[in-house]
């Protein structure tokens, strides 16, 4: 795919102006093969996708566009080595929040520098947040000053990440 396609696949409108996503359709073996291939190499050309999954280029192009339109493919991105990008400290932060405040808290967490993944979960805590910061001092500041100052956050627990491995389709 070309850079412009990755930034805005198919020239589609942004999520804010996009029409509602249609109900999910079952994926066949060709769709799944395309998804595995694009997970491994999001920059793969239509020609290479078509060759790998044994369909015509027109069919591959139509299938990828359908997967995008159906919301199965949400976008294309680069996998970042956080340490090499100057983000030497990573942590999972668990949060207990006021009941029914998820939307408010999520909005504030998404604005945090270094926030990489946010999930509403069940169990002993309510939210799981992955952050990447320059160092432990910046991490401390993020947790103690920014996150704990959110009124709906009742408590936090920080779990330092010593090593990360991004799982691709071949490891899953």
C-alpha angles and dihedrals in degrees: 000000000000123000093254090052091051093049093047110004111219092350089280121170119264119268090259092060099029120116118249115288114254120240115281117273122208114264119230127212092270092052090049092048090051091050092050091049094049091047088056095043116011089181094060114134122241088246093056092045091051092047093048096049095037100240133117120273090247090053092047091048092048092047094049091049091049090050089051093045091048091052094243091118105046096182146304125271145167123252107235128209095220095199094052088047090059097261100119098164123064128175143171110226120199117205134195109206139187111275114267093013097106097112093048093046093045091054091053094044093051088058093057117109110248096016105146107167133012125188134178104219142175126240134053093347136029107222134036114201127185115203135179120202137172094252144335092278090059090045091052090050092049094051101038099037108027108027100035090049091064102106095219093054108098098179143346137206122196123212114190116221113224097181136003133202119191108216116221127193092273091061096045 
